[in-house]
Coordinates of C-alpha atoms in Angstrom, one line a residue:
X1 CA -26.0 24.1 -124.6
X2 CA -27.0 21.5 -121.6
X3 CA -24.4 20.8 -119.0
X4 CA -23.6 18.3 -116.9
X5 CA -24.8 18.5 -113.1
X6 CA -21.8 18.6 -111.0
X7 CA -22.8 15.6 -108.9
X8 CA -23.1 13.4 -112.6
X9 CA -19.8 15.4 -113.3
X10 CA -17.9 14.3 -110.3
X11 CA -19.5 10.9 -110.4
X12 CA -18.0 10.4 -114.3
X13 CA -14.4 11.6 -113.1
X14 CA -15.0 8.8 -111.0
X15 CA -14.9 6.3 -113.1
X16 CA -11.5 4.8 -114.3
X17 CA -9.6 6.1 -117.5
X18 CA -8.7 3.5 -119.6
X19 CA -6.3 4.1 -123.2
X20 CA -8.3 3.5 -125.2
X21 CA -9.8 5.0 -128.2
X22 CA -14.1 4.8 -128.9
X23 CA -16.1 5.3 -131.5
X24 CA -19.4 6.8 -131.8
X25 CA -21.5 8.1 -134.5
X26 CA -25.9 8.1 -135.3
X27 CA -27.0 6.9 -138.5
X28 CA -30.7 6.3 -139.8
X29 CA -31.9 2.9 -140.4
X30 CA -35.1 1.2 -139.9
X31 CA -36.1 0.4 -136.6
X32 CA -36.7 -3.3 -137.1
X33 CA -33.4 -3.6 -138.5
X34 CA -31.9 -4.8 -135.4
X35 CA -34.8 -6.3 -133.2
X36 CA -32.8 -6.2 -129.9
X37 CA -33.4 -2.2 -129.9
X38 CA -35.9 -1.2 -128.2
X39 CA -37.2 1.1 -130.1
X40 CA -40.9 2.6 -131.6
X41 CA -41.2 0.3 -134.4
X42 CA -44.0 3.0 -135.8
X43 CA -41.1 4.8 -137.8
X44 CA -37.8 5.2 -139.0
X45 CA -35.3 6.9 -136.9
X46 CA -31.4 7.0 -136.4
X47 CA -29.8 4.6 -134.5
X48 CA -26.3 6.1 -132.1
X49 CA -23.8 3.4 -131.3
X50 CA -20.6 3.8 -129.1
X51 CA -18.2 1.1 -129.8
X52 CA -14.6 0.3 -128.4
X53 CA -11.9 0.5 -131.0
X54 CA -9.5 -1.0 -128.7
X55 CA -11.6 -3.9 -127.4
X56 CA -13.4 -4.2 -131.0
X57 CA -17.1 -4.6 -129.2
X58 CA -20.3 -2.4 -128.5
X59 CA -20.6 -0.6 -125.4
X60 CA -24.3 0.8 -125.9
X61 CA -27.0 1.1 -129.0
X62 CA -30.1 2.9 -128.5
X63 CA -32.7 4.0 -131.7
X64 CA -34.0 7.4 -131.7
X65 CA -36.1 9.4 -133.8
X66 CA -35.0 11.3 -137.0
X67 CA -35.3 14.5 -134.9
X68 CA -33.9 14.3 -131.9
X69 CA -31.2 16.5 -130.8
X70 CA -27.5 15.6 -130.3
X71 CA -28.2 14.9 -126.5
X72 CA -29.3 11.9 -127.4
X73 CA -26.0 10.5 -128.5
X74 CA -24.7 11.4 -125.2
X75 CA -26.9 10.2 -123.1
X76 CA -26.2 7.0 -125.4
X77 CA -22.3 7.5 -124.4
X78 CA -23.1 7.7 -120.3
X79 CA -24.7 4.5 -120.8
X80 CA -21.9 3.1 -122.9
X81 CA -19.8 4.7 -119.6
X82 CA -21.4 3.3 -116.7
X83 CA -23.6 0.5 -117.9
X84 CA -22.0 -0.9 -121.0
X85 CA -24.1 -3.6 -122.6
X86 CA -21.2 -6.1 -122.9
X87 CA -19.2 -8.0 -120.5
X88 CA -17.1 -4.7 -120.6
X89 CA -16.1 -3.0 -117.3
X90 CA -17.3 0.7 -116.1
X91 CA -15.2 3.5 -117.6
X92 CA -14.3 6.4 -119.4
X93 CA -12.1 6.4 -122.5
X94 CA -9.4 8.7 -123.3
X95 CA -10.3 9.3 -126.8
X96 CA -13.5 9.6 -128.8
X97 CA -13.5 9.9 -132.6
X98 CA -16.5 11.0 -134.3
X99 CA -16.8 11.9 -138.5
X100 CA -19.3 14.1 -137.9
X101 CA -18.0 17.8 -136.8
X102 CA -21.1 19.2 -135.2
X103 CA -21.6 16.0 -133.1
X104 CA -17.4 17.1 -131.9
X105 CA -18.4 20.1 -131.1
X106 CA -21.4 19.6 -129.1
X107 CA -19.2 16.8 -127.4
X108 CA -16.3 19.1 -126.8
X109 CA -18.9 21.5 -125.2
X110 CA -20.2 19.1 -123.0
X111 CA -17.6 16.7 -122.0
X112 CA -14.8 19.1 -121.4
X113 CA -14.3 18.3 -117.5
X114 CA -13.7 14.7 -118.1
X115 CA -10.3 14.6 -119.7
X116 CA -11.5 13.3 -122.9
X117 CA -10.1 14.1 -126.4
X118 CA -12.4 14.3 -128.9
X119 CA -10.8 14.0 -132.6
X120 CA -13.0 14.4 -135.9
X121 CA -12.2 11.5 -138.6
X122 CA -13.3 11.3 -141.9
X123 CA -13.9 7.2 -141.3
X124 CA -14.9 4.9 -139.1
X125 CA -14.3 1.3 -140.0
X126 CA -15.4 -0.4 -137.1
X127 CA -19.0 1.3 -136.9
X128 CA -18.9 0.4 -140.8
X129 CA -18.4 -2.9 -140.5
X130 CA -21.7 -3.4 -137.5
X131 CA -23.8 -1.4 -139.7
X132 CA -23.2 -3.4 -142.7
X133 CA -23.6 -6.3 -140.7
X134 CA -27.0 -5.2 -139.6
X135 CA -28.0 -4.5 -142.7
X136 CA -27.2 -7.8 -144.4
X137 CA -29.7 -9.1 -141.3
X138 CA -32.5 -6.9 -142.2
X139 CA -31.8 -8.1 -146.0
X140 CA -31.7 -11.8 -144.9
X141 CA -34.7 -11.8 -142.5
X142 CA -37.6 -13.5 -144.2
X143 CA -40.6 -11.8 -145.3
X144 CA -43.9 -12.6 -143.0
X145 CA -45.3 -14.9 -145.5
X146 CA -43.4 -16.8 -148.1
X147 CA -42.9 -15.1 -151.8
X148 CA -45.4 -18.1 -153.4
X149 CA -48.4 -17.6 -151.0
X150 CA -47.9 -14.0 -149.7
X151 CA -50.6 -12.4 -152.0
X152 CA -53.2 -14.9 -151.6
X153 CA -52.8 -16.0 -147.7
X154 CA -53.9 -12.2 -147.1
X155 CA -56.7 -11.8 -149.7
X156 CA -57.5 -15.3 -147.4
X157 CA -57.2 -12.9 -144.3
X158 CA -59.2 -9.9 -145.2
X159 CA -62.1 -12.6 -146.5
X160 CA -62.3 -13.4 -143.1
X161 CA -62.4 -9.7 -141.9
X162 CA -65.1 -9.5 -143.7
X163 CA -67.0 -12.3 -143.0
X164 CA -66.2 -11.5 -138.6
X165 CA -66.7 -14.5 -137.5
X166 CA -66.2 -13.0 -134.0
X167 CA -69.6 -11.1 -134.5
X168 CA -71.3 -15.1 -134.3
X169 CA -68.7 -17.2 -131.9
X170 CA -67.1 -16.9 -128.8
X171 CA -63.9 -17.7 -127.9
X172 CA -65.0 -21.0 -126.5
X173 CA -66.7 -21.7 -129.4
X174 CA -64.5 -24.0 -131.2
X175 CA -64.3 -24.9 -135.2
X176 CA -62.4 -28.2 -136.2
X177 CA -60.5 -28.5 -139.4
X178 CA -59.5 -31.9 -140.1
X179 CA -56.8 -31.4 -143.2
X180 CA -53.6 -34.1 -142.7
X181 CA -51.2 -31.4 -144.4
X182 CA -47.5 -31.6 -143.8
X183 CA -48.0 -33.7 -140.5
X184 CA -50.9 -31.7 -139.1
X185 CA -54.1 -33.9 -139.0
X186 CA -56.6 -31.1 -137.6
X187 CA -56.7 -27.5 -136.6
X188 CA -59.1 -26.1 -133.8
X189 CA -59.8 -22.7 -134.5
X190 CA -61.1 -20.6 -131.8
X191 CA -61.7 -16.8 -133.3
X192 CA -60.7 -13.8 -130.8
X193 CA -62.4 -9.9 -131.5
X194 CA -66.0 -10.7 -128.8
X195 CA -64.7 -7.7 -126.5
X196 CA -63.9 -5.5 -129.4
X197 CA -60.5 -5.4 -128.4
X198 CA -58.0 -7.8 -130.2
X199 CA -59.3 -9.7 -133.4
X200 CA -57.7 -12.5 -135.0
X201 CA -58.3 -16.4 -135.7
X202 CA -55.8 -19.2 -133.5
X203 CA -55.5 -22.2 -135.0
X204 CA -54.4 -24.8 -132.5
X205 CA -52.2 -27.8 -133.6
X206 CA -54.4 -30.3 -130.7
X207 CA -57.2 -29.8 -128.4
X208 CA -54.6 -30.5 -125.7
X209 CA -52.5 -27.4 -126.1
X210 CA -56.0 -24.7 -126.8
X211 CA -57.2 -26.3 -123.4
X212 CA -54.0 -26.0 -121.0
X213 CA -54.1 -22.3 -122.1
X214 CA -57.7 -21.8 -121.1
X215 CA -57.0 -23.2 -117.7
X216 CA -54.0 -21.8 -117.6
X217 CA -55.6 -18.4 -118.2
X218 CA -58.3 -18.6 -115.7
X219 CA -56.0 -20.0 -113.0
X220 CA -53.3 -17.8 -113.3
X221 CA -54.2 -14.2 -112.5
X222 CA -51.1 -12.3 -112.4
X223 CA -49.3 -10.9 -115.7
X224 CA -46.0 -13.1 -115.4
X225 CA -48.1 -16.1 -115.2
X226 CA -50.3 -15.2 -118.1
X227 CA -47.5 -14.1 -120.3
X228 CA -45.7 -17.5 -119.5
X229 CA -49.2 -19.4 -120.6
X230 CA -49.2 -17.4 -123.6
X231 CA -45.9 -18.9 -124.6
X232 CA -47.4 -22.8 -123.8
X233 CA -49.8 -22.3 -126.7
X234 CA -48.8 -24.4 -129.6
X235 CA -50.7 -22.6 -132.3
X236 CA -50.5 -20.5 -136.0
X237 CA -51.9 -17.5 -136.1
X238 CA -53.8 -14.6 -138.1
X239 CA -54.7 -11.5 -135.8
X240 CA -55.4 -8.0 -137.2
X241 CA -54.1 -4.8 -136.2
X242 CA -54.6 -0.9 -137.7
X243 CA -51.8 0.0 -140.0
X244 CA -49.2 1.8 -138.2
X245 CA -48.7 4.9 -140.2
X246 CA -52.1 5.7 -140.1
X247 CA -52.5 6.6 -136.1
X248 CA -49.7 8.3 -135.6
X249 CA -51.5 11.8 -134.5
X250 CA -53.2 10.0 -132.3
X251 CA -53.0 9.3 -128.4
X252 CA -51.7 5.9 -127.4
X253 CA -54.0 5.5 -124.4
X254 CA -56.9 6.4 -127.5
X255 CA -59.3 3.1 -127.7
X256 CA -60.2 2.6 -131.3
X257 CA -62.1 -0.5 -132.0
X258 CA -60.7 -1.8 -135.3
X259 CA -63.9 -2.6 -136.7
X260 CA -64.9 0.7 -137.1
X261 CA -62.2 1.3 -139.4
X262 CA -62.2 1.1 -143.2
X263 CA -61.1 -1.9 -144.7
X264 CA -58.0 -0.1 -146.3
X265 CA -56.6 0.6 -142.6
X266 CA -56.5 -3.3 -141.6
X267 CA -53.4 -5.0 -141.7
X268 CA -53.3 -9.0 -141.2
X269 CA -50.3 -10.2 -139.2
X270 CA -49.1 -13.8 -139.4
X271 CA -47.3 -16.0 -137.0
X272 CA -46.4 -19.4 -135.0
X273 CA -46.3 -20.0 -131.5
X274 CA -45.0 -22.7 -129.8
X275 CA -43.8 -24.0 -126.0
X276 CA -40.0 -24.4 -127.4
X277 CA -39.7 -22.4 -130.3
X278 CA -42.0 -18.8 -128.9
X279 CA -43.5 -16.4 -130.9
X280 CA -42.2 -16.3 -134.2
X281 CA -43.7 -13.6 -136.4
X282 CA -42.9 -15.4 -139.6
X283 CA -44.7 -18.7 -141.7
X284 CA -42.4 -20.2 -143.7
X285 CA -44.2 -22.6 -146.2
X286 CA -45.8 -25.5 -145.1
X287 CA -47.0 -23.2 -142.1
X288 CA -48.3 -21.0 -144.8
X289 CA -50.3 -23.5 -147.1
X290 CA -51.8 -24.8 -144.3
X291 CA -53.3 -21.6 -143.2
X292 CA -54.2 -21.2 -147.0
X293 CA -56.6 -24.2 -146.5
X294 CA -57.6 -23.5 -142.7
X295 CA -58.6 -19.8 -143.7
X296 CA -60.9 -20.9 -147.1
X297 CA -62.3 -23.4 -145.1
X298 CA -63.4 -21.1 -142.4
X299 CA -64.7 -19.2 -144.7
X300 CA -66.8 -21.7 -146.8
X301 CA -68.3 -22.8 -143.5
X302 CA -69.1 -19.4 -142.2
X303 CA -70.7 -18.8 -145.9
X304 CA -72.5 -21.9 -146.0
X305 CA -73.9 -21.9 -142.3
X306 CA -74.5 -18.4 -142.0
X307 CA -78.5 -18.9 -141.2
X308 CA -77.0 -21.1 -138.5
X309 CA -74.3 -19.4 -136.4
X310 CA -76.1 -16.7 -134.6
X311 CA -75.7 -15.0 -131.7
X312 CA -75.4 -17.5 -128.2
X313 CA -76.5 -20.4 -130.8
X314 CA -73.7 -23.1 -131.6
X315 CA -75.5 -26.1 -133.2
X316 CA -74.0 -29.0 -134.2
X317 CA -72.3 -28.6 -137.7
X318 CA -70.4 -30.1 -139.9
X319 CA -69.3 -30.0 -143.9
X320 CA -66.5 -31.4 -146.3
X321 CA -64.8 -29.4 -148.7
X322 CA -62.2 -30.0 -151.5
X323 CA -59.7 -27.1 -151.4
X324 CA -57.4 -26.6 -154.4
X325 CA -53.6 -25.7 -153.7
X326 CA -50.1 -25.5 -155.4
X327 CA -47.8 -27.1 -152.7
X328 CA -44.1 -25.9 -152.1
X329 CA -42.8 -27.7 -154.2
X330 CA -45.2 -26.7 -156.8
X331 CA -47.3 -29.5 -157.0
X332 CA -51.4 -28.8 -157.5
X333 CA -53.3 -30.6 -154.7
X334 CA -56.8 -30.7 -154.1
X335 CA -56.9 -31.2 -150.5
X336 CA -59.9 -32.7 -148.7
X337 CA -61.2 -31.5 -145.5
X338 CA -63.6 -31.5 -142.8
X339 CA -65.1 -28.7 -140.8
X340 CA -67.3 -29.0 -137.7
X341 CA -69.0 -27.3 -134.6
X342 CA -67.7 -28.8 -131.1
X343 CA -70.2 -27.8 -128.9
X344 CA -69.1 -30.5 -126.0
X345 CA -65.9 -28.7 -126.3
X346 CA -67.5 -25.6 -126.3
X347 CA -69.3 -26.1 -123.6
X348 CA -66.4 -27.6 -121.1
X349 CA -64.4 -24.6 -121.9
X350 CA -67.3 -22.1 -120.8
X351 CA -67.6 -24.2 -117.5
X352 CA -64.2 -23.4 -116.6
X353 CA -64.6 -20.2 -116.9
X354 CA -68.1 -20.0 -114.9
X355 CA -66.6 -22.4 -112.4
X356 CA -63.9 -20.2 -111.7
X357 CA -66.3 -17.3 -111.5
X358 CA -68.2 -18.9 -108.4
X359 CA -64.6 -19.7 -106.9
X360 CA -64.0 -16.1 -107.0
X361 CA -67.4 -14.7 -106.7
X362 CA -66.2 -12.9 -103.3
X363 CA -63.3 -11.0 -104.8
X364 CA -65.2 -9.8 -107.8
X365 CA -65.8 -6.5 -108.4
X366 CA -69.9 -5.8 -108.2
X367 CA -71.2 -5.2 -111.6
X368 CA -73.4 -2.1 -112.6
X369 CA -76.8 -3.3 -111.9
X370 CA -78.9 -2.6 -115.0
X371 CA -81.9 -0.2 -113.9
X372 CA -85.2 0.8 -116.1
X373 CA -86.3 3.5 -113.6
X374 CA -84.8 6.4 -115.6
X375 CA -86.8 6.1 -119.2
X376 CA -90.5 7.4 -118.5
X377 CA -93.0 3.9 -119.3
X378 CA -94.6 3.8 -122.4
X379 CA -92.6 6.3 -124.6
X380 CA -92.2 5.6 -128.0
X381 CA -88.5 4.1 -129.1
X382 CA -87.1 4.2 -132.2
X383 CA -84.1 3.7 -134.0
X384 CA -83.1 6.1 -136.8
X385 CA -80.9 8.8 -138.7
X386 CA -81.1 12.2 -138.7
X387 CA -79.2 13.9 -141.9
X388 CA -76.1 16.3 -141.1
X389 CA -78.2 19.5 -141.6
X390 CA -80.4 18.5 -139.0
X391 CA -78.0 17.7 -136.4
X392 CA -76.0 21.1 -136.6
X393 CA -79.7 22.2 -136.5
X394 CA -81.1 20.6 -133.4
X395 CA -76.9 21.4 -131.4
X396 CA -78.2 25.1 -131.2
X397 CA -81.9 24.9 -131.0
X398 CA -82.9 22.5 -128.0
X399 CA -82.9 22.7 -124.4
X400 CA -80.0 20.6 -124.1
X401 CA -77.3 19.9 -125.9
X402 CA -74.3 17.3 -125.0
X403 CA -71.8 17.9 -127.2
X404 CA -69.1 14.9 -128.6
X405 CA -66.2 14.9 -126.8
X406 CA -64.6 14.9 -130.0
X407 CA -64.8 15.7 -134.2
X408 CA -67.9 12.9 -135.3
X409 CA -67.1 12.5 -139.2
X410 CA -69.7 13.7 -141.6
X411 CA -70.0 10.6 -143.4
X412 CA -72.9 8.2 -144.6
X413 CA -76.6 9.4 -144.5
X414 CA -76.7 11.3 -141.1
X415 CA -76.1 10.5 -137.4
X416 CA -77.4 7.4 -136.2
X417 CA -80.4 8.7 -133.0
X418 CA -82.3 7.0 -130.5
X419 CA -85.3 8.7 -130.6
X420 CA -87.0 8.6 -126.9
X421 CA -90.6 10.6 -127.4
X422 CA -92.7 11.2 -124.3
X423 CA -94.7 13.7 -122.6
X424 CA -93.2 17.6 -121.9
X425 CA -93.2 16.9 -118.5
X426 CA -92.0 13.2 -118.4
X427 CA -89.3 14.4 -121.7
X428 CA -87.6 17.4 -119.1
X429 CA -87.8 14.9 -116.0
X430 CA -85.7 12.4 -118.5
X431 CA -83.2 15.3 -119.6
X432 CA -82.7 16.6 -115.9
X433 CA -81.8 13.0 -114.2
X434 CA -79.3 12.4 -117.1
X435 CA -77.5 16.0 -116.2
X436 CA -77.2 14.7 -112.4
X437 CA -76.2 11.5 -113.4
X438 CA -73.1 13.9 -115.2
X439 CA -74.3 13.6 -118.5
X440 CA -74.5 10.4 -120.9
X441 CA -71.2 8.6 -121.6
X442 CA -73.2 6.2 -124.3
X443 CA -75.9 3.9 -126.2
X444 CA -75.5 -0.1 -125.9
X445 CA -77.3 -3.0 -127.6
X446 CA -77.0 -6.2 -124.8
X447 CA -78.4 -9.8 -126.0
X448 CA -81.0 -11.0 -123.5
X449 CA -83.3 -13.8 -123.0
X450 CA -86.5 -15.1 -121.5
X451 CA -86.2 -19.1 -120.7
X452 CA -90.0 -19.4 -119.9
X453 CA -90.9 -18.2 -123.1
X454 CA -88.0 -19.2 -125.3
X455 CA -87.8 -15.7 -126.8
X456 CA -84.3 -13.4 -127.3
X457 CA -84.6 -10.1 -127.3
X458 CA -81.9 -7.1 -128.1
X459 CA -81.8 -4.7 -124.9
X460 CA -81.1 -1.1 -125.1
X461 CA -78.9 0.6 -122.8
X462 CA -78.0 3.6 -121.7
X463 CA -74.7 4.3 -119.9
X464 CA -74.4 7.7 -117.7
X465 CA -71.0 9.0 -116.7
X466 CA -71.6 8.3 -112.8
X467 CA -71.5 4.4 -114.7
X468 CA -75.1 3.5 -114.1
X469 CA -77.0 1.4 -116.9
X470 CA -80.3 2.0 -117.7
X471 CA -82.7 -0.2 -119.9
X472 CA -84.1 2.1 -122.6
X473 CA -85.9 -0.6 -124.7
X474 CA -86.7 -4.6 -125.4
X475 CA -86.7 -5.4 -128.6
X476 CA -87.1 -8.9 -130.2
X477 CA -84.2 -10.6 -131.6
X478 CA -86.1 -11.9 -134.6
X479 CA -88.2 -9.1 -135.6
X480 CA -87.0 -8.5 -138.7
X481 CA -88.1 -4.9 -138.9
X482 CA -85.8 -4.2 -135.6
X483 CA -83.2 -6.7 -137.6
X484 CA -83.1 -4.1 -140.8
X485 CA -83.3 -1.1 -138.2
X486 CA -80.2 -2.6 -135.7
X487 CA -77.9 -3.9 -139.0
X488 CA -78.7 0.1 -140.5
X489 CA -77.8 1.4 -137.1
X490 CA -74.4 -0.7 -137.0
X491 CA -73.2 0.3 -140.6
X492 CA -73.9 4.5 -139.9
X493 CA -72.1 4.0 -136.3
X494 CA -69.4 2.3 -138.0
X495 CA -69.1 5.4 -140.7
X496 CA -69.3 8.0 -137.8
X497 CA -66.2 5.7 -136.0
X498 CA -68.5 4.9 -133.0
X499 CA -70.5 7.6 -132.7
X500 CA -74.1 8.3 -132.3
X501 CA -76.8 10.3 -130.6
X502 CA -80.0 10.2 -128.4
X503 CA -82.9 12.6 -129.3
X504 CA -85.4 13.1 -126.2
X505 CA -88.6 14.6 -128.2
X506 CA -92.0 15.8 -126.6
X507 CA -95.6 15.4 -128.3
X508 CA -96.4 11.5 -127.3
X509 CA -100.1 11.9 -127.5
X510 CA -99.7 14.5 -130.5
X511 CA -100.4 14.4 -134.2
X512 CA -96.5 14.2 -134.3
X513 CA -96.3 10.6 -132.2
X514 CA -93.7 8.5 -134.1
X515 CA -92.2 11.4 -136.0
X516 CA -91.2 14.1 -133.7
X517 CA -90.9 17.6 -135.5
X518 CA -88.1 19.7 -135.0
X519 CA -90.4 21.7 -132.5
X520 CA -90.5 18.4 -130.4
X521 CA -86.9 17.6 -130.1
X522 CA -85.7 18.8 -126.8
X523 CA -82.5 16.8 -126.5
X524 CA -79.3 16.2 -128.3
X525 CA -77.2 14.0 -126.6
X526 CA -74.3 13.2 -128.6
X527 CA -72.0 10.0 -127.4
X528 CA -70.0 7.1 -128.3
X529 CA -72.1 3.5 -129.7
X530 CA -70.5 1.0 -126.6
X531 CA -69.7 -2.6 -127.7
X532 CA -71.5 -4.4 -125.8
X533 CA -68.6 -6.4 -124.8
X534 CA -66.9 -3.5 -123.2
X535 CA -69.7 -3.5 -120.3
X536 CA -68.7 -6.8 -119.5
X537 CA -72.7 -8.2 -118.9
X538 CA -72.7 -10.9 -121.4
X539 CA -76.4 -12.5 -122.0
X540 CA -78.5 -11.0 -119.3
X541 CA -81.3 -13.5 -118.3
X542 CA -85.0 -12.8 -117.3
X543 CA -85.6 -13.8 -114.1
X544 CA -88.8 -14.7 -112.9
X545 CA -90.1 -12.6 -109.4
X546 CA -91.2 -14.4 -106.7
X547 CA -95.1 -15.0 -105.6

């Protein structure tokens, strides 16, 4: 059994005695029972409370989990002893009654140098009482979504997870919903998931509020001032987060980008924010019709201008929709609405950013110039699979192999390769500048553009672990045999969660060019797929040289 230090000791027998008798006991609730515990919200776990019988208040609460051992409730009591959480002044009781015998015991054991009697009792009413009072709260709370539109607001929600609208629009890139519902004449939706990150949809009440926070957000760069302009938005919300019994073997500081997940491990969250009332993680329901009709809208006009809203493209749009709903009150309403592109908006919100940029352009940290000195000139590229057979195949039987860093799931039709084929000699020059670069960290598609000639292309990259990028490949945005070969590539590294491979193959000149056998393959290389929000590059732009 753990004893008290003697300085803690001496510092407890410090502390005034006062008659009076406390109670203390741990119990197992759910952790969202009580919201001002702070507490893993992940899982259930026990909650230990210390209350004054005299005084009839609570001196400390904490929330633990299920298995932790009976230190915890006195480290719970200390608190309740020198920091009490109510207007309650520092000091030591001279009884404690608990109804559970082991928890005397251990409390005998430990406490026996403070003067403090420690009774067993088969009841204790006043710890009754506050846990039946927090359990009529957690009964009373409201559910996240009213009862009426709870089932088909998030079949709404996981439409739009589907459709990603953050795959085609930017942040800046703002929607407009013009509905008049329940006192709210248009919405301006600006989508969130670009960096891979957080995904969701804001729906902004005015234009007003969605720009304060943008200039807010690049003016203030310190956390406090950030978290205060997140609380000036005056906005409804869907955002999407893993479900959180699904990741609990898993490392916190682990970066999982949520859509490489299965559909079955979303969850849609729903919520209000505004300047006076916060974040409330609840809709009741006219909040909740009116995301009804915001969420099928955005999706109609997704559906309907899908040829339209590509990639760094935000034309002017605009379509009218009739949207059935049953109201509150149970009246069916077809409600009519507008949807359209704001580009000017678009574009003022983007110069705020870039403006800020050239205000700042001192203190920035210099980005990773992009270099196409490491991949030898005219090898063949190509984008591919190689089945699971193969891969174990080629991990023992080249001249290199980088292994994952961790388990890549055998799923889908094989692992998604870069094949790089070249010369012997130009293929081992490739494979030794990548180990003194430390290895490969991972394979990145970048948008990129040529002004003079009007053209996009799709730039590969490859990342080593000293963090230089190197240009592997440009390939043109609208070829539609690179189009079928990208949007093949996306859904394998999606079923691997992210990861992928580079093959470095000999026999350019060779009856094998374009299809490298397995006596070709020199290299296995096998890494993460990198968002190409995650390098932080955005468009890169061809820039002419100088005569």
């Amino acid at each position: 059994m753990a004893r008290l230090n003697h300085s803690t000791l001496r510092r407890l027998q410090n502390l005034p005695q006062i008659p009076s008798v406390w109670e203390g006991d741990r119990r197992p609730m759910a952790t969202d029972t009580n919201p001002s515990i702070d507490a893993d919200s992940e899982a259930p776990g026990e909650c230990i409370i210390w209350v004054d019988g005299s005084q009839g208040m609570v001196r400390a609460m904490d929330m633990v989990p299920t298995d932790m051992g009976p230190e915890a409730i006195v480290r719970t009591l200390l608190r309740a002893m020198e920091h009490p959480q109510s207007p309650a002044p520092v000091a030591r009781p001279q009884k404690i009654v608990v109804k559970d015998r082991e928890i005397q015991f251990f409390l005998r054991g430990v406490l026996q140098d403070l003067e403090i009697v420690i009774e067993y009792v088969p009841d204790l009413p006043l710890i009754d009482e506050i846990f039946r009072g927090l359990q009529e709260v957690a009964e009373s709370r409201p559910p996240q979504l009213p009862l009426q539109y709870a089932e088909i607001v998030t079949e709404k929600a996981y439409q739009i997870w589907k459709d990603a609208p953050w795959e085609r629009l930017g942040e800046h890139q703002i929607i407009s919903i013009e509905l008049n519902l329940f006192g709210i004449d248009t919405l301006y939706i600006s989508t969130l998931g670009k960096l891979g990150m957080d995904y969701g949809v804001l729906m902004y009440r005015s234009l007003d509020s969605l720009k304060r926070f943008r200039e807010r957000v690049v003016k203030n760069k310190s956390y406090d001032n950030l978290e205060e302009a997140f609380l000036t938005q005056d906005c409804l919300f869907v955002t999407f987060d893993r479900e959180d019994d699904l990741d609990e073997d898993e490392d916190e500081d682990d970066f999982i980008n949520l859509a490489s997940l299965p559909l079955s491990e979303i969850q849609p969250n729903f919520g209000n924010l505004h300047p006076l009332e916060g974040l409330r993680s609840i809709l009741y329901d006219e909040e909740a019709a009116v995301v009804l009709v915001a969420l099928e809208a955005l999706h109609r006009f997704l559906r309907d201008n899908s040829q339209k809203l590509v990639r760094y493209q935000f034309p002017s749009l605009n379509r009218r929709y009739r949207i059935p709903i049953n109201l509150p009150d149970g009246e069916k309403k077809q409600v009519s609405v507008k949807v359209e592109t704001l580009p000017d908006i678009a574009d003022e919100l983007a110069a705020m950013t870039s403006d800020d940029e050239s205000e700042d352009e001192e203190l920035e940290v210099e980005v990773p110039r992009l270099r196409d000195d490491l991949v030898p000139p005219k090898s063949f590229l190509s984008l591919g699979v190689v089945p699971w057979e193969t891969a174990k195949y080629l991990r023992s039987n080249t001249q290199f192999h980088q292994a994952a860093e961790g388990e890549i799931p055998e799923v889908g039709d094989g692992l998604p390769v870069v094949v790089i084929q070249t010369s012997k000699p130009k293929a081992e020059l490739l494979i030794r500048s990548l180990q003194e670069a430390g290895g490969l960290e991972g394979i990145c598609f970048n948008p990129g553009e040529d002004p003079m000639a009007g053209r996009n292309y799709d730039l590969g990259i490859l990342k080593t672990e000293d963090g230089d990028l190197h240009l592997f490949g440009e390939f043109i945005e609208d070829d539609p045999v690179h189009q079928e070969a990208r949007k093949k590539w996306e859904q394998r590294c999606k079923k691997t969660k992210g990861w992928c491979g580079l093959i470095i193959a000999m026999g350019l000149t060779g009856a094998s060019r374009g299809q490298p056998q397995f006596k070709d393959m020199m290299a296995l290389l096998e890494v993460r797929s990198i968002p190409s929000q995650e390098l932080g590059l955005g468009p890169l732009q061809l820039i002419p040289a100088p005569f």
